[in-house]
Short mmCIF file of C-alpha atoms in Angstrom, two decimals:
data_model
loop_
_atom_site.label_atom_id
_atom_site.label_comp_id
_atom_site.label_asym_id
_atom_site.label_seq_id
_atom_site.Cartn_x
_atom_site.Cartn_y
_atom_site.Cartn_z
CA UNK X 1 1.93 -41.72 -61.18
CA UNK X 2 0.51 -44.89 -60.05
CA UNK X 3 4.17 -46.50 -59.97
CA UNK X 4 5.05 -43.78 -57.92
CA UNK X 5 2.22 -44.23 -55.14
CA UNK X 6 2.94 -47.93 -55.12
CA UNK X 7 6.73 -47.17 -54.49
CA UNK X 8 5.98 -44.85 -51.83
CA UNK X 9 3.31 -46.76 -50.23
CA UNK X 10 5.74 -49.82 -49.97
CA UNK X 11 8.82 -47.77 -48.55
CA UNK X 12 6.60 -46.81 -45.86
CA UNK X 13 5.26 -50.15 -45.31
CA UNK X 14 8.53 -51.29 -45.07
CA UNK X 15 10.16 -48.91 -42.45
CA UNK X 16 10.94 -45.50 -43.78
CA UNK X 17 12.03 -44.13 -40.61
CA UNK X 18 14.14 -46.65 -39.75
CA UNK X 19 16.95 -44.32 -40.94
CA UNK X 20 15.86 -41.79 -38.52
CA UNK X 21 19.21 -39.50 -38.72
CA UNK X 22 18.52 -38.01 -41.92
CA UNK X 23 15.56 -35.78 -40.20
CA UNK X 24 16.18 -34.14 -36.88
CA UNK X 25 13.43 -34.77 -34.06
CA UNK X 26 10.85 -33.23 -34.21
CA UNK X 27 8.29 -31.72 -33.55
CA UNK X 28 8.82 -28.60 -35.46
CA UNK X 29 6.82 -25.51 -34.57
CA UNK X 30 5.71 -22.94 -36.85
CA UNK X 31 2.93 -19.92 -37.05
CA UNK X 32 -0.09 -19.43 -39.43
CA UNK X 33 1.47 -17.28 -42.26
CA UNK X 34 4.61 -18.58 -41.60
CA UNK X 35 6.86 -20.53 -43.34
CA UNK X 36 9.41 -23.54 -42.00
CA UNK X 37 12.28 -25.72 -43.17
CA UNK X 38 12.27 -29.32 -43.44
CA UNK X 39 17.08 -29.68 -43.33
CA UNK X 40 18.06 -32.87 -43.65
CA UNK X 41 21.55 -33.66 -41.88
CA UNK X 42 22.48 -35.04 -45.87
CA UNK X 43 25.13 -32.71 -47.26
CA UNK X 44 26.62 -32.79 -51.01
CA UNK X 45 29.23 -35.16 -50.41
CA UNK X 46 26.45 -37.70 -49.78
CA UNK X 47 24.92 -37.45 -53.05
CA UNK X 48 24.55 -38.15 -56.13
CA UNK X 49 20.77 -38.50 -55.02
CA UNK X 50 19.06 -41.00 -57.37
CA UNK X 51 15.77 -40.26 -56.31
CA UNK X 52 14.00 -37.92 -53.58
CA UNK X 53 10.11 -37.77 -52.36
CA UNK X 54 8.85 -35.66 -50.12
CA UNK X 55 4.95 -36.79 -48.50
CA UNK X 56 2.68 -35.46 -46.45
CA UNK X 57 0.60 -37.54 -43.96
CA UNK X 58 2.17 -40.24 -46.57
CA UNK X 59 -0.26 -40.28 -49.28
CA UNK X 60 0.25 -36.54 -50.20
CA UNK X 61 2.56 -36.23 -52.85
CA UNK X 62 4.72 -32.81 -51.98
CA UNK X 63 7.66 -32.96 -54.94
CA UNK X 64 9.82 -35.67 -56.84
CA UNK X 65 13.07 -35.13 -57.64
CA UNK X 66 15.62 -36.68 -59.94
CA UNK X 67 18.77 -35.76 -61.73
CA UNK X 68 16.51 -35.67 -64.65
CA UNK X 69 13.36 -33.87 -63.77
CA UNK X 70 11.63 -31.96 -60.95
CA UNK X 71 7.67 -32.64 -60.35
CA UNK X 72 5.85 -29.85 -57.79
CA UNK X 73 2.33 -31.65 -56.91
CA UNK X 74 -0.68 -28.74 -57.24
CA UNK X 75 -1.18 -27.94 -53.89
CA UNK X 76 2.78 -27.14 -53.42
CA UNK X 77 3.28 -24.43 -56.53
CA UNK X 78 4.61 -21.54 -55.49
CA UNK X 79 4.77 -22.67 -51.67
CA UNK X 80 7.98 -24.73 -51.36
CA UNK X 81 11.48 -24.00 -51.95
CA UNK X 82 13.74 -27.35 -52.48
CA UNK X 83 17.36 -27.34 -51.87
CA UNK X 84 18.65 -30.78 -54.40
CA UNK X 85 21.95 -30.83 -53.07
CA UNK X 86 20.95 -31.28 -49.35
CA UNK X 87 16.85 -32.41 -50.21
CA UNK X 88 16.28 -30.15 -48.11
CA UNK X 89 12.57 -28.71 -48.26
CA UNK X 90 10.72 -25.17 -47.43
CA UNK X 91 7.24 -24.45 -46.78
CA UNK X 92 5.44 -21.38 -46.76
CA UNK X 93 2.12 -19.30 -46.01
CA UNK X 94 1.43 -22.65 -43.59
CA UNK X 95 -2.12 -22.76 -42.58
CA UNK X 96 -4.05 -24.93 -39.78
CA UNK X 97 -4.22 -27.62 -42.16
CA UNK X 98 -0.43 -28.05 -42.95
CA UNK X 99 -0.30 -29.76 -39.26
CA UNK X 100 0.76 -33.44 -39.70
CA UNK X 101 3.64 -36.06 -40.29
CA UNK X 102 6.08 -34.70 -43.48
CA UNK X 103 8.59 -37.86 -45.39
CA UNK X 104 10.89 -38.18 -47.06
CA UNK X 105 12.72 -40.77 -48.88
CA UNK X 106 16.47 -40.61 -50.55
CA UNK X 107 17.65 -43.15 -52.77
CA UNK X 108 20.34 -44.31 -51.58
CA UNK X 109 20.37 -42.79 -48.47
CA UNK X 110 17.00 -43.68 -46.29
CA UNK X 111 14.17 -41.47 -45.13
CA UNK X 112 12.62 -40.07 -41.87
CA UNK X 113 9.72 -38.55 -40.40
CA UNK X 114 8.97 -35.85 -38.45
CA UNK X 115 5.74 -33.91 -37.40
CA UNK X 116 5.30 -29.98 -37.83
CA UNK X 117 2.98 -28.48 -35.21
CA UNK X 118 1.25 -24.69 -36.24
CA UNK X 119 -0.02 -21.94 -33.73
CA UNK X 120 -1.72 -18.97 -34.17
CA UNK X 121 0.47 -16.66 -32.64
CA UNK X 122 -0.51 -15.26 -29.02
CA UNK X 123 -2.25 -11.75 -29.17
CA UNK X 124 -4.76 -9.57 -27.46
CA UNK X 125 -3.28 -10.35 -23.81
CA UNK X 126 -5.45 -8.60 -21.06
CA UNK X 127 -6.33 -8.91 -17.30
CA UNK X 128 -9.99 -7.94 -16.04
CA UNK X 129 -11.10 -7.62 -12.65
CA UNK X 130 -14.34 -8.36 -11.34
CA UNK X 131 -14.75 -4.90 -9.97
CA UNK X 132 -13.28 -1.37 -10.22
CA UNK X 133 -13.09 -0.39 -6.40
CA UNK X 134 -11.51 -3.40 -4.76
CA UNK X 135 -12.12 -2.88 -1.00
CA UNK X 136 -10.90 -5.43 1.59
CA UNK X 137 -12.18 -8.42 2.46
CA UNK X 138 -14.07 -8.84 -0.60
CA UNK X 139 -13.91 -11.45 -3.48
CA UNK X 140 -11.95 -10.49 -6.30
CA UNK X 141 -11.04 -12.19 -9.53
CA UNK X 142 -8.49 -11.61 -12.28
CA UNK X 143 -9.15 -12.69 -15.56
CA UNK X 144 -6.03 -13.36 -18.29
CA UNK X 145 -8.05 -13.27 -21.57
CA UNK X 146 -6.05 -13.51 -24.97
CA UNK X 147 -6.21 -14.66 -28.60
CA UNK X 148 -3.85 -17.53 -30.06
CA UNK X 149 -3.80 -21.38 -30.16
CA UNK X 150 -2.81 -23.56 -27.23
CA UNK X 151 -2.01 -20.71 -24.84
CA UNK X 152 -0.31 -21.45 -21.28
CA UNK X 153 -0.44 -19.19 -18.89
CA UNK X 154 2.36 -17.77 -15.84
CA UNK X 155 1.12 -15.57 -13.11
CA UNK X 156 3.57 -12.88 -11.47
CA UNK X 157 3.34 -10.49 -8.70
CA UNK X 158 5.99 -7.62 -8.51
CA UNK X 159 8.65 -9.39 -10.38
CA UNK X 160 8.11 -12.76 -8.36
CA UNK X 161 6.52 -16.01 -8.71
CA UNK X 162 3.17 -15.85 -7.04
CA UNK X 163 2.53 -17.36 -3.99
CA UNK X 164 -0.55 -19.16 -4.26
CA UNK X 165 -3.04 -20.06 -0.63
CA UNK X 166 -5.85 -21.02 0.51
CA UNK X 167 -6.96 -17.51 -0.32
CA UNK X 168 -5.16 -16.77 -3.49
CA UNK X 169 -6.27 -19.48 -6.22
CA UNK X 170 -5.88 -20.25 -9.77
CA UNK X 171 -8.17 -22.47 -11.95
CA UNK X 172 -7.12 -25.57 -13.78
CA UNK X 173 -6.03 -23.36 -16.85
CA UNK X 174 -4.22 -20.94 -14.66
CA UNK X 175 -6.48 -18.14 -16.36
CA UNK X 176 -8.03 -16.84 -13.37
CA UNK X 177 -6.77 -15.81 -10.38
CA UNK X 178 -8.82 -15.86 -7.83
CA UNK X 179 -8.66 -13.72 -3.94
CA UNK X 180 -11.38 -15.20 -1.70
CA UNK X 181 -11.13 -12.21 1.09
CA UNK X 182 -8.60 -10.00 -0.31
CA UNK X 183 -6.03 -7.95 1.79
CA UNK X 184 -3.90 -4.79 2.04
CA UNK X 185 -1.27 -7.43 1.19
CA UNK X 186 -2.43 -8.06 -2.00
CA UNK X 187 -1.51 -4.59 -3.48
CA UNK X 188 0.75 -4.70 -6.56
CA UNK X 189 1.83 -5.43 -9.75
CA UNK X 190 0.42 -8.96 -11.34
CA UNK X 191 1.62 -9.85 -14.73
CA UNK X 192 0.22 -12.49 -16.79
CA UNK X 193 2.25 -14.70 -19.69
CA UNK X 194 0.84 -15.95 -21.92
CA UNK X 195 2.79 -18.24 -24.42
CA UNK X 196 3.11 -21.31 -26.82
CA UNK X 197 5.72 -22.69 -28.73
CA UNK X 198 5.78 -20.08 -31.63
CA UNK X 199 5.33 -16.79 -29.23
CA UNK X 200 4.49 -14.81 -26.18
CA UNK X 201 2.97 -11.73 -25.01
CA UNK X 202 1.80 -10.36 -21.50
CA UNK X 203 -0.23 -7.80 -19.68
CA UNK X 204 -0.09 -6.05 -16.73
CA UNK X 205 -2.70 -5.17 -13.92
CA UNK X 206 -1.74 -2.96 -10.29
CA UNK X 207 -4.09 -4.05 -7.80
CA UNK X 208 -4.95 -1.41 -5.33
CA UNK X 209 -6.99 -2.47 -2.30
CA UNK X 210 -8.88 -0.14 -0.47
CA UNK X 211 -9.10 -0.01 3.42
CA UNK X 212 -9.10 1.40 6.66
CA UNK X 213 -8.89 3.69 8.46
CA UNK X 214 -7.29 2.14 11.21
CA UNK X 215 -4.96 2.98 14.00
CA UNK X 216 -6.41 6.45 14.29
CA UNK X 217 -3.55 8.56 16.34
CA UNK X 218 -3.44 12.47 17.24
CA UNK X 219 -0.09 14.16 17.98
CA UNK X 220 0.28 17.27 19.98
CA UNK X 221 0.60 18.42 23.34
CA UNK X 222 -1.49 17.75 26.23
CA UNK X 223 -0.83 21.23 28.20
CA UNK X 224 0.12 24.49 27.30
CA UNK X 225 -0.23 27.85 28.20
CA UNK X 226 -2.54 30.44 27.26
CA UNK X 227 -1.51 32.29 23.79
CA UNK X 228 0.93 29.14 23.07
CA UNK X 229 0.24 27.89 19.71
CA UNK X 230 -2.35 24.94 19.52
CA UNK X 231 -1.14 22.07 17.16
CA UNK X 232 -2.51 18.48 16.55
CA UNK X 233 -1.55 16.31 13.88
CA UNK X 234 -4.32 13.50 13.51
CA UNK X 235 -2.59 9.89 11.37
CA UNK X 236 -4.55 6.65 10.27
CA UNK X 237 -3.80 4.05 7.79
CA UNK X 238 -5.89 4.77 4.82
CA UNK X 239 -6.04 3.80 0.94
CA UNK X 240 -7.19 5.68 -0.43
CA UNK X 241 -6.28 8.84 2.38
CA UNK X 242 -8.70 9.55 4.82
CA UNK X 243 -10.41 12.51 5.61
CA UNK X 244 -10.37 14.27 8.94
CA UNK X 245 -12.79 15.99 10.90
CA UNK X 246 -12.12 17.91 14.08
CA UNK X 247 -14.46 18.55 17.56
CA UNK X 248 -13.93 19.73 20.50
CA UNK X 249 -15.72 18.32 23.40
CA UNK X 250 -18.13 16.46 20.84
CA UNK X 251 -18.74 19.91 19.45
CA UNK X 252 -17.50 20.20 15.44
CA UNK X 253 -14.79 23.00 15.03
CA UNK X 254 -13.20 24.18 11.96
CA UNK X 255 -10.45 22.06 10.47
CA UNK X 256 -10.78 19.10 8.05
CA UNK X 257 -7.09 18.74 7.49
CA UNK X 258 -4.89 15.75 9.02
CA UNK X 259 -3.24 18.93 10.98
CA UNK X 260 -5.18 21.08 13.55
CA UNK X 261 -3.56 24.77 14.00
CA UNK X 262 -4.62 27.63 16.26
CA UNK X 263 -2.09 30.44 17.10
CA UNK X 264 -3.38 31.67 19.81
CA UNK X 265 -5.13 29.01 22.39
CA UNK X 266 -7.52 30.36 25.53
CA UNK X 267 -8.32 28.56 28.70
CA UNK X 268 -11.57 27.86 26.81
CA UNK X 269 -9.80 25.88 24.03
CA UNK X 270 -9.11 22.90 27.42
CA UNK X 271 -11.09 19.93 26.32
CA UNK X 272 -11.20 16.74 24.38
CA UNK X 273 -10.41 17.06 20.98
CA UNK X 274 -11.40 14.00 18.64
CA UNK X 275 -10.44 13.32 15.11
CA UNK X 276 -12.84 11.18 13.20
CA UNK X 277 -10.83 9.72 9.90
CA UNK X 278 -13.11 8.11 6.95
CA UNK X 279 -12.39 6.72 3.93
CA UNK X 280 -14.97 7.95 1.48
CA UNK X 281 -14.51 4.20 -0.99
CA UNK X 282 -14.93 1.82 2.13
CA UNK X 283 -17.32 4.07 4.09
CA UNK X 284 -15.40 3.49 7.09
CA UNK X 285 -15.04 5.45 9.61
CA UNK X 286 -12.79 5.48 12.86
CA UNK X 287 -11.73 7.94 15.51
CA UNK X 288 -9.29 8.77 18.18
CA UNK X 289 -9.45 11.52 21.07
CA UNK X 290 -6.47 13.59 22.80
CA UNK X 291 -6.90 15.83 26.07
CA UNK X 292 -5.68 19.14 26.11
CA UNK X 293 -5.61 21.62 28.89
CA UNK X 294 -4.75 25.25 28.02
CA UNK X 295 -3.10 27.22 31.94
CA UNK X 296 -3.36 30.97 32.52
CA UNK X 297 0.39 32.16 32.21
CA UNK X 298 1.11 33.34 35.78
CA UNK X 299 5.49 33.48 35.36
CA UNK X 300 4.62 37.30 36.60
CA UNK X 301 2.28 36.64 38.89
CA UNK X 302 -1.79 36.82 38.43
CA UNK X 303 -5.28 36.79 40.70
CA UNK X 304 -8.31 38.10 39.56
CA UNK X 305 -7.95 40.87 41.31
CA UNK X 306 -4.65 41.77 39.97
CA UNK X 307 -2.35 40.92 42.59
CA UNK X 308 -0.50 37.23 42.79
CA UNK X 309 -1.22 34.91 45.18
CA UNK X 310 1.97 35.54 46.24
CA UNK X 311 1.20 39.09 47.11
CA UNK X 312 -1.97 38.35 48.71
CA UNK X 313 -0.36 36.59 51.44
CA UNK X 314 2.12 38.90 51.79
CA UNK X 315 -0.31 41.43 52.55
CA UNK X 316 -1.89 38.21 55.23
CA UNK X 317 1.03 38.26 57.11
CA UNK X 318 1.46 42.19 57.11
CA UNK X 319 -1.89 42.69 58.49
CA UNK X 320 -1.42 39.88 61.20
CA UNK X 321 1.73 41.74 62.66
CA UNK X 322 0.96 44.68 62.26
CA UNK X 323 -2.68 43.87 64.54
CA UNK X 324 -0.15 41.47 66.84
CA UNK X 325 1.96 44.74 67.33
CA UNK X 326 -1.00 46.95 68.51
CA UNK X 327 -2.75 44.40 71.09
CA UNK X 328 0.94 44.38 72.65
CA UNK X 329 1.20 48.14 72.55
CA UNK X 330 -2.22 48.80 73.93
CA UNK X 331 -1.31 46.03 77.02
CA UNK X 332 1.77 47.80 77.91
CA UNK X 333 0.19 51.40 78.35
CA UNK X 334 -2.90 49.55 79.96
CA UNK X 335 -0.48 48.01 82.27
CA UNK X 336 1.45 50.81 83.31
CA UNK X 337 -1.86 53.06 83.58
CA UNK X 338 -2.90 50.82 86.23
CA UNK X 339 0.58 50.55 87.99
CA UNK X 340 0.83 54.45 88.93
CA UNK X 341 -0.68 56.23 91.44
CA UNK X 342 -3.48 59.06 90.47
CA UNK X 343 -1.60 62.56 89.86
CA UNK X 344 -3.67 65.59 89.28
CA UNK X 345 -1.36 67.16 87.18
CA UNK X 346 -1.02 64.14 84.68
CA UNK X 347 -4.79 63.52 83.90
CA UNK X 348 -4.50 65.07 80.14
CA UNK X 349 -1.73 62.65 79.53
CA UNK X 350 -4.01 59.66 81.24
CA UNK X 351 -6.79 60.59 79.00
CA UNK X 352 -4.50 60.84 75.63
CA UNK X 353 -3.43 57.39 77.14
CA UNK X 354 -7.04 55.98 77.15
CA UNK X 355 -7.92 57.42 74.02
CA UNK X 356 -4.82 55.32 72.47
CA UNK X 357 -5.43 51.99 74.47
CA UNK X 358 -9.07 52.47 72.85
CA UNK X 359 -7.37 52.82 69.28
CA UNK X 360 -5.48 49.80 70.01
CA UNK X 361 -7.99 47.65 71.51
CA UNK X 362 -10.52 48.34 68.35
CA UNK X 363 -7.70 47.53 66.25
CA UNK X 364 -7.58 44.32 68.10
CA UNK X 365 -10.89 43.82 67.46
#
């Protein structure tokens, strides 16, 4: 055994690697529990092999091989598989401490090196956020928590590569994810990946930022008749949706819909109606007004006395002619009263005359 160490010692001293193509480059990557393969680029044809030794970190002996006999150090039974007619080598159930430089040197045919790296493989992927109601304008973080060895991290936002600012940040490790004031904008789907050389997983987190209202509108008409159907739709942008109350002429009516129905309106329904939207996670509240004015239906004609005005001044203009027509009527039979000369035998008809020129002049009146 001693001959053996000094040999080996001494080939490495002396350049093992220099005949680097027997060993692709490395490093090779492989997970706890795992097992790898050491293949050599030697094939059959390049044998016979007069001698083989596989080290680890150089001074640990792994197996010697020989056309006559086949050593296994301790620490390798029942962990490694050897191939003699390529040297090749397998290791299994690798551990933390199987992370180093592997040799091996073939007599006649050189040596080489190369390194094996082991992970742990990436599990337990999650995203936390500093708070359950995210309302906007406040700070908000996303933490990308997960088990493995030397994770890196990828942040998406609905399927694209997120766009970072001076308001969207990430820390030097890319695991959290930082919104300084966040916005409406922000809404969606972030994914983060988390990977190393041996595996990946990811986890998914919808953002949902709550705000408003805002741009409080009400939809309707602003005159109709009496008996017409009253109908205002009240709108504002809301996450979550906004409730709605309903007054009329800063009086509160009943209604705490978006949608404001009456099927029958009166003249006493005319005012201002105002909406007043709030968002019950935010606290906000915001408002918007509309002016309606419900008209008595006069299309067959109305007064409070019953009659339109229409007929009213018909009845004006009746009454004017009808007193113009008597003032002339009593001036003519005053006139010609006056005109004749007094006969005896005519003084009933003078007095029916007088007694009608009296009608006519109180008419006048």
């Amino acid at each position: 055994m001693a001959i053996l160490t000094c040999f080996i010692l001494s080939v490495a001293s002396t350049g093992l690697t220099e005949a680097a193509g027997i060993l692709p480059d490395g490093p090779l990557n492989a997970s706890v529990g795992g097992s790898v393969w050491f293949n050599t680029t030697l094939t059959e044809a390049d044998g016979p092999f007069i001698s083989v030794i596989w080290t680890f970190n150089v001074t640990d002996f792994i197996i010697s091989y020989n056309p006559s006999s086949t050593d296994i150090f301790p620490a390798y039974q029942d962990r490694i598989s050897y191939v003699s007619s390529t040297v090749s080598l397998e290791l299994r159930d690798l551990t933390l401490k199987d992370v180093g430089e592997y040799s091996v040197n073939v007599v006649p045919n050189g040596g080489g090196r190369i390194n094996l790296d082991i992970y742990e493989k990436i599990s337990g992927v999650s995203i936390k956020a500093s708070t359950e109601q995210i309302i906007e304008g406040s700070s908000v973080t996303l933490t990308c928590e997960a088990s493995g060895s030397s994770p890196s991290r990828t942040w998406k936002k609905d399927g694209s590569d997120l766009n970072l600012s001076e308001n969207v940040t990430l820390s030097e490790d890319n695991t959290v994810l930082t919104f300084k004031a966040v916005k409406k904008e922000n809404s969606g789907e972030y994914v983060c990946l988390v990977s190393n050389p041996i595996s990946s997983s990811e986890a998914k987190f919808t953002i949902v930022v709550n705000y408003g209202p805002e741009n409080v509108q009400i939809e309707g008409k602003d005159l109709i008749n009496e008996n017409d159907q009253i109908k205002l739709i009240c709108s504002a942008e809301s996450t979550p949706s906004a409730t709605f109350t309903w007054r009329l002429n800063g009086s509160e009516i009943i209604g705490s819909s978006a949608e404001f129905l009456k099927e029958k309106a009166q003249s006493s329904d005319s005012g201002t109606y105002t909406c007043e939207a709030k968002n019950t996670v935010t606290e906000k509240q915001s408002t918007a007004e509309h002016e309606l004015h419900v008209q008595t239906d006069c299309s067959s004609g109305c007064s409070s006395s019953g009659c339109s005005a229409g007929c009213i001044a018909g009845i004006v203009v009746g009454c004017l002619v009808v007193v113009g027509a008597a003032s002339a009527g009593g001036f003519i039979v005053y006139k010609k009263r006056h005109n004749r000369k007094p006969d005896p035998q005519s003084a009933e008809q003078n007095h029916v005359y007088e007694e009608m020129s009296s009608v006519y002049e109180n008419v006048g009146k």
